PDB file of C-alpha atoms in Angstrom:
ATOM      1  CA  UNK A   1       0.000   0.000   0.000  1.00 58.00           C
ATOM      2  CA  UNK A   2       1.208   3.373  -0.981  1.00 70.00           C
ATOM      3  CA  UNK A   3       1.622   5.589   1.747  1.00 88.00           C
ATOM      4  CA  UNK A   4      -0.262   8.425   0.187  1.00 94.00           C
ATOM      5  CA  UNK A   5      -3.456   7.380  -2.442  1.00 94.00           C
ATOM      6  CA  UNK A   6      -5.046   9.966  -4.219  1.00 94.00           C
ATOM      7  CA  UNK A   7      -7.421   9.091  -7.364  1.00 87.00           C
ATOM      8  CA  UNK A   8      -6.231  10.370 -10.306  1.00 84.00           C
ATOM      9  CA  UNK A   9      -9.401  11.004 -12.186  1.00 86.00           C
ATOM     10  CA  UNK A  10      -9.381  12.856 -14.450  1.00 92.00           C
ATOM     11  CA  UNK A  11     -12.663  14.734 -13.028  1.00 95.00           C
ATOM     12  CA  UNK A  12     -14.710  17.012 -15.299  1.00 96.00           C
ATOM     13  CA  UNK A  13     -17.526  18.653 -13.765  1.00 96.00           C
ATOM     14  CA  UNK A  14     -19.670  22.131 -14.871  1.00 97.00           C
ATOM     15  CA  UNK A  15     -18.427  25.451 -14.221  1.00 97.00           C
ATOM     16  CA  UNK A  16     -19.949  26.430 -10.750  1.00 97.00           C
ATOM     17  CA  UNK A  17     -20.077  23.055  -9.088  1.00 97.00           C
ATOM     18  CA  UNK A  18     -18.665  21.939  -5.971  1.00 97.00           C
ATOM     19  CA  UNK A  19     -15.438  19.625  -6.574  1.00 97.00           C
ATOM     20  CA  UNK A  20     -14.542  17.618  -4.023  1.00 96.00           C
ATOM     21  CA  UNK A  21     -10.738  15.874  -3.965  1.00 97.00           C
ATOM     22  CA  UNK A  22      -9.537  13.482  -1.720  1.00 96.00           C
ATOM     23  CA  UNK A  23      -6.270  11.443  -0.194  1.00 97.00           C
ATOM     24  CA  UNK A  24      -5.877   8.922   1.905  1.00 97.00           C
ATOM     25  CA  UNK A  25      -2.670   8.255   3.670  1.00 96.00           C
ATOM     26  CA  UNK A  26      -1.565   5.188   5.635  1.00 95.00           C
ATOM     27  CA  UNK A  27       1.357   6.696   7.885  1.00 91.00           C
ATOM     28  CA  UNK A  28       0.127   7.976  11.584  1.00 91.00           C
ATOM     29  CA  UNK A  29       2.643  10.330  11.541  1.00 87.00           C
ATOM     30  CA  UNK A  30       1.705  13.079   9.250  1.00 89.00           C
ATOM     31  CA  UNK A  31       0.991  15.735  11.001  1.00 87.00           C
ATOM     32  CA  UNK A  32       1.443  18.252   8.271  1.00 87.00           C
ATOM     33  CA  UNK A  33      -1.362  18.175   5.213  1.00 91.00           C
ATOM     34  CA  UNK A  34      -1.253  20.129   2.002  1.00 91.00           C
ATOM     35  CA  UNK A  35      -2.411  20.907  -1.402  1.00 95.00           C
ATOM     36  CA  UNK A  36      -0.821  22.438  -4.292  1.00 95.00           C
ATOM     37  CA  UNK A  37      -2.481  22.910  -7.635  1.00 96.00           C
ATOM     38  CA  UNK A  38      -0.467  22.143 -10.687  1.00 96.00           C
ATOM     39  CA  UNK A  39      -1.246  23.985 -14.104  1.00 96.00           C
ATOM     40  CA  UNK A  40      -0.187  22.083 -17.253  1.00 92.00           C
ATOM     41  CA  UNK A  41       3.370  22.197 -18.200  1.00 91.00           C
ATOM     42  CA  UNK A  42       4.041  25.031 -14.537  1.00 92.00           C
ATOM     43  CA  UNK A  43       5.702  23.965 -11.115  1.00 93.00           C
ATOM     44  CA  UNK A  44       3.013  23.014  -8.147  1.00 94.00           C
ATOM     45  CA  UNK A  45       1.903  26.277  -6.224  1.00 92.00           C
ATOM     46  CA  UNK A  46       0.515  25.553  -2.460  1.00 89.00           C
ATOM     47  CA  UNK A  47      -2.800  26.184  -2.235  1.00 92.00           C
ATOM     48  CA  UNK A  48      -3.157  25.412   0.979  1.00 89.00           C
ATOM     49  CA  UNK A  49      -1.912  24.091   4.229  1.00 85.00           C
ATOM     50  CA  UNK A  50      -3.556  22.459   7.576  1.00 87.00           C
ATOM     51  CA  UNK A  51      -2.056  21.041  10.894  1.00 83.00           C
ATOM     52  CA  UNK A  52      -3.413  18.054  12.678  1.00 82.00           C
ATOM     53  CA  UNK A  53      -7.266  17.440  11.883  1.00 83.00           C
ATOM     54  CA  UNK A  54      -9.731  20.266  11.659  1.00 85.00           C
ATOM     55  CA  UNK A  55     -10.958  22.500   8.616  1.00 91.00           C
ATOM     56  CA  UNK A  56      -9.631  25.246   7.082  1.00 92.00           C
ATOM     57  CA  UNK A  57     -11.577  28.422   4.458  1.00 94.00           C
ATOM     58  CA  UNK A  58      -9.972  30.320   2.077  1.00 93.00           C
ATOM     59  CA  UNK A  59     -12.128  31.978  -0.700  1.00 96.00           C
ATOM     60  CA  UNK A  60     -13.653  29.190  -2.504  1.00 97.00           C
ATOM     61  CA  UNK A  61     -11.183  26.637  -0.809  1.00 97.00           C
ATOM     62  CA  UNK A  62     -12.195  24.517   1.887  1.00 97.00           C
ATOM     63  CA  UNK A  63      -9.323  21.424   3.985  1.00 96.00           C
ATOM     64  CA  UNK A  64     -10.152  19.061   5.499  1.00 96.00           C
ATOM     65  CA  UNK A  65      -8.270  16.707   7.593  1.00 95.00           C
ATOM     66  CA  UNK A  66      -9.569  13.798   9.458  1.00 94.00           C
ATOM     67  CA  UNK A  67      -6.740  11.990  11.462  1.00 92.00           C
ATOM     68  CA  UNK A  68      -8.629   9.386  12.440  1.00 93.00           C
ATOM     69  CA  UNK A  69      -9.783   8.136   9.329  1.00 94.00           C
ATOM     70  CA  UNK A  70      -6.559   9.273   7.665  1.00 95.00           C
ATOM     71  CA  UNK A  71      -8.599  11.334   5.053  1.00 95.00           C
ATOM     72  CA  UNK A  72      -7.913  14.379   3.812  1.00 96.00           C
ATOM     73  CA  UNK A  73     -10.436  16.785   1.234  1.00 96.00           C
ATOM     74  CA  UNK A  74     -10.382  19.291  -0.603  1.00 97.00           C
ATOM     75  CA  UNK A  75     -13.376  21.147  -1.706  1.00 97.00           C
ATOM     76  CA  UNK A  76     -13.523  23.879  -4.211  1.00 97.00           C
ATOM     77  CA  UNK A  77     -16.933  26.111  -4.299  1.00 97.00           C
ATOM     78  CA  UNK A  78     -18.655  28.093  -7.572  1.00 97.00           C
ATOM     79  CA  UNK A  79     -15.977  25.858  -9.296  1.00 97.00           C
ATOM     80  CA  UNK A  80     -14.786  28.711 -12.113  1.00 97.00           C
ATOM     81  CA  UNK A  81     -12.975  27.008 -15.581  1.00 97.00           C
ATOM     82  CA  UNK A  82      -9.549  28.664 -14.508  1.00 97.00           C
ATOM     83  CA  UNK A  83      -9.702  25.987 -11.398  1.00 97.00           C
ATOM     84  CA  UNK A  84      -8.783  23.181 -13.870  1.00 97.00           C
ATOM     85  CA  UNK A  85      -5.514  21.801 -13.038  1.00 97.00           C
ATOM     86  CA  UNK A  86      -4.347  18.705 -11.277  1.00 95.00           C
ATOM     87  CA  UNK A  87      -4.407  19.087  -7.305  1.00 97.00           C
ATOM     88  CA  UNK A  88      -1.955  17.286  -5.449  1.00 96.00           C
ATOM     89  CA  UNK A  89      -1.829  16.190  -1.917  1.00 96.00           C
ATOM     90  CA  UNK A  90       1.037  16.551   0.228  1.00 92.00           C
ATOM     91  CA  UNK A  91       2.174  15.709   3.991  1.00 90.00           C
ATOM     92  CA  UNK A  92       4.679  15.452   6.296  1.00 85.00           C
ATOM     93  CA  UNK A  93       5.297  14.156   9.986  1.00 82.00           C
ATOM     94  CA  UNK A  94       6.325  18.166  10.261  1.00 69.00           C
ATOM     95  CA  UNK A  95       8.705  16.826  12.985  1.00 66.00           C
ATOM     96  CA  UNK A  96      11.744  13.872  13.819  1.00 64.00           C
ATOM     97  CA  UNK A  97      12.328  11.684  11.232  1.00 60.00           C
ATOM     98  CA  UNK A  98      11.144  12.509   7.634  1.00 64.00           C
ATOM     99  CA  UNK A  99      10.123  15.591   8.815  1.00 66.00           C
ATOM    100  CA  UNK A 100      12.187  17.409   6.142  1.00 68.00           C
ATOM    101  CA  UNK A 101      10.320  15.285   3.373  1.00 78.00           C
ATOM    102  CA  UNK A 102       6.869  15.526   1.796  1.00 84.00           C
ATOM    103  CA  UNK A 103       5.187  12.639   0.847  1.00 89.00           C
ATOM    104  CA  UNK A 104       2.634  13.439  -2.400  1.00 92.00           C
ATOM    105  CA  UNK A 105       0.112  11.491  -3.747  1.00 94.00           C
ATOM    106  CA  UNK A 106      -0.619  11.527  -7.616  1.00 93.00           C
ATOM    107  CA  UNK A 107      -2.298  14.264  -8.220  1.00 94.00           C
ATOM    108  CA  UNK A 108      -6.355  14.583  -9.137  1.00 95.00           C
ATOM    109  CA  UNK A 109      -6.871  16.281 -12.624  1.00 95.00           C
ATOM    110  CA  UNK A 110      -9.669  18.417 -12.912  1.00 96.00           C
ATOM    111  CA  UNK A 111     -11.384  20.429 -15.513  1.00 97.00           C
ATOM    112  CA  UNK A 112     -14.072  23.069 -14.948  1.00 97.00           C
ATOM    113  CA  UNK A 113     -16.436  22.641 -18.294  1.00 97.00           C
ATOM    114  CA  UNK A 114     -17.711  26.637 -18.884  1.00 96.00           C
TER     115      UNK A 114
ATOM    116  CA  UNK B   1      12.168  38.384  -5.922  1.00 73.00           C
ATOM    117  CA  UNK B   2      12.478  35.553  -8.916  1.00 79.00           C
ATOM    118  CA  UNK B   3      11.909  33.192  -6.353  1.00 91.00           C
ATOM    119  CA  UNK B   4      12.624  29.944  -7.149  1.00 94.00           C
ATOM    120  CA  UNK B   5      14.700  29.852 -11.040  1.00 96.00           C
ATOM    121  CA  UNK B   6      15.303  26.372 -12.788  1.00 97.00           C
ATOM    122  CA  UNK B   7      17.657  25.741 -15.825  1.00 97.00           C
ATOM    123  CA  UNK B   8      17.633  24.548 -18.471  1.00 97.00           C
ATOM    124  CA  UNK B   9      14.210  24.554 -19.095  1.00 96.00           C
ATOM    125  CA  UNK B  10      14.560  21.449 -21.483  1.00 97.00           C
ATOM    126  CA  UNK B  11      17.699  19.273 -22.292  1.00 96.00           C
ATOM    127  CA  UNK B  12      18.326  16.484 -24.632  1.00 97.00           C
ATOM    128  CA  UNK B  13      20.793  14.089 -23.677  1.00 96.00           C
ATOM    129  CA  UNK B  14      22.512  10.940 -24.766  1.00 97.00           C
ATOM    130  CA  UNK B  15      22.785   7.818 -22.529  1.00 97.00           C
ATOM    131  CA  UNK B  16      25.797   8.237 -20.628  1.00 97.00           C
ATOM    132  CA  UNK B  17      25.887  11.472 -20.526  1.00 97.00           C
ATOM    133  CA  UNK B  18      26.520  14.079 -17.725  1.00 96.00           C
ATOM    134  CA  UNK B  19      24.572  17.061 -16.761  1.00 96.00           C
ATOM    135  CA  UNK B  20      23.855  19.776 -14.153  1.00 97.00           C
ATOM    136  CA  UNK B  21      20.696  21.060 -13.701  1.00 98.00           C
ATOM    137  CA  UNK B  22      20.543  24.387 -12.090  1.00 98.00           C
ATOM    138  CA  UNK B  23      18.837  25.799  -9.171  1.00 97.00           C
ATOM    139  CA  UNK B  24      18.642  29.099  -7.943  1.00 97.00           C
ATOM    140  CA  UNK B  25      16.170  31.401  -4.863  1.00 95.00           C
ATOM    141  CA  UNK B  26      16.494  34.344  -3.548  1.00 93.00           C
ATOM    142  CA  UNK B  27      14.174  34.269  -0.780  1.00 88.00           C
ATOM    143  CA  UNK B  28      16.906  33.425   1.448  1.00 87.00           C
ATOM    144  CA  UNK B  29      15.597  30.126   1.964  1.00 86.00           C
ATOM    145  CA  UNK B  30      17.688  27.471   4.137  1.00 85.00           C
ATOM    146  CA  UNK B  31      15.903  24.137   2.942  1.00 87.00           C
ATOM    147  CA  UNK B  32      15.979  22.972  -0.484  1.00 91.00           C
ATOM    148  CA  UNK B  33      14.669  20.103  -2.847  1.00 93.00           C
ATOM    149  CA  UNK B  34      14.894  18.447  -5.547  1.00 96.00           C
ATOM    150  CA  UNK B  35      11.959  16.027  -7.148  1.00 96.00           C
ATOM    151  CA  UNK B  36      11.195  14.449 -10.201  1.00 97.00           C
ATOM    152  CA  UNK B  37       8.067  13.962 -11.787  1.00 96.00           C
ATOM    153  CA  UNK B  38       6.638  11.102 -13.890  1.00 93.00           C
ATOM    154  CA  UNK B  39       3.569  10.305 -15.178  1.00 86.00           C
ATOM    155  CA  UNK B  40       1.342   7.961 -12.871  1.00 80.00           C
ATOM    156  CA  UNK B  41       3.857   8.333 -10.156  1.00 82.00           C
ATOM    157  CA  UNK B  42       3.480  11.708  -8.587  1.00 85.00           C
ATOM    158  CA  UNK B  43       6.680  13.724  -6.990  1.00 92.00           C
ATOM    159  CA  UNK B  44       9.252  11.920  -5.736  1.00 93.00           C
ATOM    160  CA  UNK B  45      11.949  13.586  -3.597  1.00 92.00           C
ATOM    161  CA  UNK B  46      15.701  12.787  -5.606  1.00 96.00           C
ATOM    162  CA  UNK B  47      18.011  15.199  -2.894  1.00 95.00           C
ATOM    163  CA  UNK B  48      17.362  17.473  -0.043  1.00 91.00           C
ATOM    164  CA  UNK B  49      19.406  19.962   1.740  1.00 91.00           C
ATOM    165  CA  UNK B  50      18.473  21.708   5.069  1.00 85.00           C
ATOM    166  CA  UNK B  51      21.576  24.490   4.820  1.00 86.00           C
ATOM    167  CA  UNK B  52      24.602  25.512   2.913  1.00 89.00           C
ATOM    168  CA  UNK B  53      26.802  22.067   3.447  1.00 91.00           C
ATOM    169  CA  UNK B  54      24.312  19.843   4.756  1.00 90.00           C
ATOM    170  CA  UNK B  55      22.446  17.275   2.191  1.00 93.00           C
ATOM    171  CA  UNK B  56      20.290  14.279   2.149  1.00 91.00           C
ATOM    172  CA  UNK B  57      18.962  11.453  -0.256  1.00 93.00           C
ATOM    173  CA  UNK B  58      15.325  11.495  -0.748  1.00 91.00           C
ATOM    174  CA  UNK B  59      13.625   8.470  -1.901  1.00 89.00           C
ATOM    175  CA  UNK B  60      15.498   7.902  -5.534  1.00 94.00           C
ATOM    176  CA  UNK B  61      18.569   9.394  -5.045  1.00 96.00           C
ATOM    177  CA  UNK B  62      20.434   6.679  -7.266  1.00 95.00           C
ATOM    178  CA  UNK B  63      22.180   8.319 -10.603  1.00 95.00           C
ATOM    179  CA  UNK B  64      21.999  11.875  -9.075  1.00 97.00           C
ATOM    180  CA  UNK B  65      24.171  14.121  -6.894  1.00 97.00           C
ATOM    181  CA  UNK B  66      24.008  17.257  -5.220  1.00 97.00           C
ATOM    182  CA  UNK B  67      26.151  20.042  -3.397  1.00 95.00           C
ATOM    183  CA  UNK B  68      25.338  23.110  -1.493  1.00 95.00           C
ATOM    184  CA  UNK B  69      27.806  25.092  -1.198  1.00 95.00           C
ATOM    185  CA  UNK B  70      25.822  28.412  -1.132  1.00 95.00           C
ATOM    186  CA  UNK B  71      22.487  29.316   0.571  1.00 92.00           C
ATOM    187  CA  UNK B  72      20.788  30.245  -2.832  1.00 95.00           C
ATOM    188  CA  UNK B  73      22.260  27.516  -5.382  1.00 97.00           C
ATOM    189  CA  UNK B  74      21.214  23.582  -4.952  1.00 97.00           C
ATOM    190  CA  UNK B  75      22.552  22.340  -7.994  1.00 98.00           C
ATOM    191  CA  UNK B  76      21.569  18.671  -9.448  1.00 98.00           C
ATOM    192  CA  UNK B  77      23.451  16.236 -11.332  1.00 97.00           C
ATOM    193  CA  UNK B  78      23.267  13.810 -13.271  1.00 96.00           C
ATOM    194  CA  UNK B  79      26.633  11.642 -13.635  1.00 91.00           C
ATOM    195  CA  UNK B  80      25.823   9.370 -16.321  1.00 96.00           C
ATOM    196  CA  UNK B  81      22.228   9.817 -17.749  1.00 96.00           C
ATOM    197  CA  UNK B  82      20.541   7.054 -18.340  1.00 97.00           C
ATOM    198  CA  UNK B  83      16.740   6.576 -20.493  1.00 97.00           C
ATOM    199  CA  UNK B  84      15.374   5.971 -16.895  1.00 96.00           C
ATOM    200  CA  UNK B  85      15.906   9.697 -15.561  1.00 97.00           C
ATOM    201  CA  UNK B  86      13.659  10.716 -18.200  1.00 97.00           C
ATOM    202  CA  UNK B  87      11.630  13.161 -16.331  1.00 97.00           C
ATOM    203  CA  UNK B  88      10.698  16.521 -15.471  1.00 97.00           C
ATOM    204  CA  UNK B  89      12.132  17.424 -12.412  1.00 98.00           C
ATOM    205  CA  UNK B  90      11.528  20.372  -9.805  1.00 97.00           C
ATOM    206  CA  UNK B  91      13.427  22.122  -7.608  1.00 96.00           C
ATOM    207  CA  UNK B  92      11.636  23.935  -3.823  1.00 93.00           C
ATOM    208  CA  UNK B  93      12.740  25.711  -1.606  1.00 90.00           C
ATOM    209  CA  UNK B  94      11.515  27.024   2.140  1.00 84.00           C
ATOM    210  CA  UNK B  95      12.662  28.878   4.903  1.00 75.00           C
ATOM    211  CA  UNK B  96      11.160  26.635   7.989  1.00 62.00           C
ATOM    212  CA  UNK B  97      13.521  25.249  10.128  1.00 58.00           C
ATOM    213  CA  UNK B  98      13.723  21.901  12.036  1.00 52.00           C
ATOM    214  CA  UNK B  99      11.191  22.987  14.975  1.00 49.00           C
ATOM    215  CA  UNK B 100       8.222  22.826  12.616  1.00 54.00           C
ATOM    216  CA  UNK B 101       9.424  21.311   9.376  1.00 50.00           C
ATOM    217  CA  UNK B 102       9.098  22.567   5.850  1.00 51.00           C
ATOM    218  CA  UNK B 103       4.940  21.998   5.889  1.00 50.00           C
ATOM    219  CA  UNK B 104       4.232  25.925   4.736  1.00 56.00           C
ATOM    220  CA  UNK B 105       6.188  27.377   2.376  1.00 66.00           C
ATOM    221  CA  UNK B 106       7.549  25.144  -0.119  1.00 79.00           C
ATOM    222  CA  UNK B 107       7.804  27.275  -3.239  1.00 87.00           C
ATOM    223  CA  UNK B 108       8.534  25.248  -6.830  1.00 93.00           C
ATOM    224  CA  UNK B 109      10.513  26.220  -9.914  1.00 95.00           C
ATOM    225  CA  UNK B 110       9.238  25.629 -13.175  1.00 95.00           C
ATOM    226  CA  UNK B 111      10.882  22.679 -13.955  1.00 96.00           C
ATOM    227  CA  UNK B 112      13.166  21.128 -16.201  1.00 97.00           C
ATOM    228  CA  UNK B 113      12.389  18.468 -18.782  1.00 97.00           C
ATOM    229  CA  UNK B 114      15.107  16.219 -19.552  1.00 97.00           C
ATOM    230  CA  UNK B 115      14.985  13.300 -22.441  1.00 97.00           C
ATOM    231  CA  UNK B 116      17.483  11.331 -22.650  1.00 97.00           C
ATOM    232  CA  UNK B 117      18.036   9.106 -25.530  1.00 96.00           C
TER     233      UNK B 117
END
């Protein structure tokens, strides 16, 4: 089992739905959860970050992490066509060993159909 | 700031031969990376280095060293390329230390795309 497992779609939905992306991760020690959004052929750009379980809002962007189902979200609102891109998940124990390392999953490709 | 620069942005190369791809920030950053990218396998971490003269092997470091020997450069190379190290690879770079990891501000390059032949 991978340690990180992220589908990798691709996803298509209308412009102004709600996307929802998801990871799952197998190692307890991730304390650290991320997302970046990749745009074709550009270097990821975080998107955003969370510690530990709990939600976090920015704009249309809503993490989610739930440590004790080792499940982490993503949700996108009023979905605009200049969201399409392939969202990655990221984590890291954030401390001790491999805490200098992130651990990614495959990346979700989306498109946002005007 | 350029933040984080990457070159060459694409390079041909012949199996067996050697290479350095460049990386360069100027945010002052003390931990950098380097990963490669490949298609159904995500980011994989080659090289990482937490401070001018301190390094580490991610999780395929084979075929590939590095050197810091400046706060701004993390340099990557390749000693004999092989058809394997096909790839697109990315350099990041953060400033968070060891007390809380690099979890918030790893910036990326825009990559370099290597075939080699």
């Amino acid at each position: 089992q991978k340690e990180v497992e992220q589908d990798p779609g691709p996803l298509s939905v209308p412009e102004g739905a709600i996307v929802s992306l998801n990871c799952t991760y197998s190692n307890s020690a991730f304390q650290y959860f991320m997302w970046y959004r990749q745009y074709s052929r550009k270097g990821p750009e975080l998107l955003m970050y969370t510690y530990s379980s709990g939600n976090k809002e920015d704009g249309r962007f809503t993490a989610q992490v739930d440590k004790s189902s080792k499940y982490i979200s993503l949700f996108i609102r009023d979905s605009q066509p200049s969201d399409s891109a392939t969202y990655l998940c990221a984590m890291t124990p954030g401390r001790g060993a491999g805490s200098y390392q992130l651990t990614f999953g495959k990346g979700t490709k989306l498109s946002v159909i005007p | 700031n350029a933040g984080v620069t990457q070159t060459p942005k694409f390079q041909v190369l012949k199996t067996g031969q050697s290479m350095t791809l460049q990386c360069a920030q100027d945010m002052n950053h003390e931990y950098m990376s380097w990963y490669r990218q490949d298609p159904g396998m995500g980011l994989r971490l080659i090289h990482y280095s937490v401070g001018a003269g301190i390094t580490d092997q991610g999780e395929v470091p084979n075929g590939y060293n590095v050197s810091r020997s400046t706060t701004e450069d993390f340099p990557l190379r390749l000693l004999s390329a092989a058809p394997s190290q096909t790839s697109v690879y990315f350099c990041a770079s953060s400033y968070s230390r060891a007390a809380r990891g690099i979890q918030e501000t790893q910036y990326f390059g825009p990559g370099t795309r290597l075939l080699v032949l």
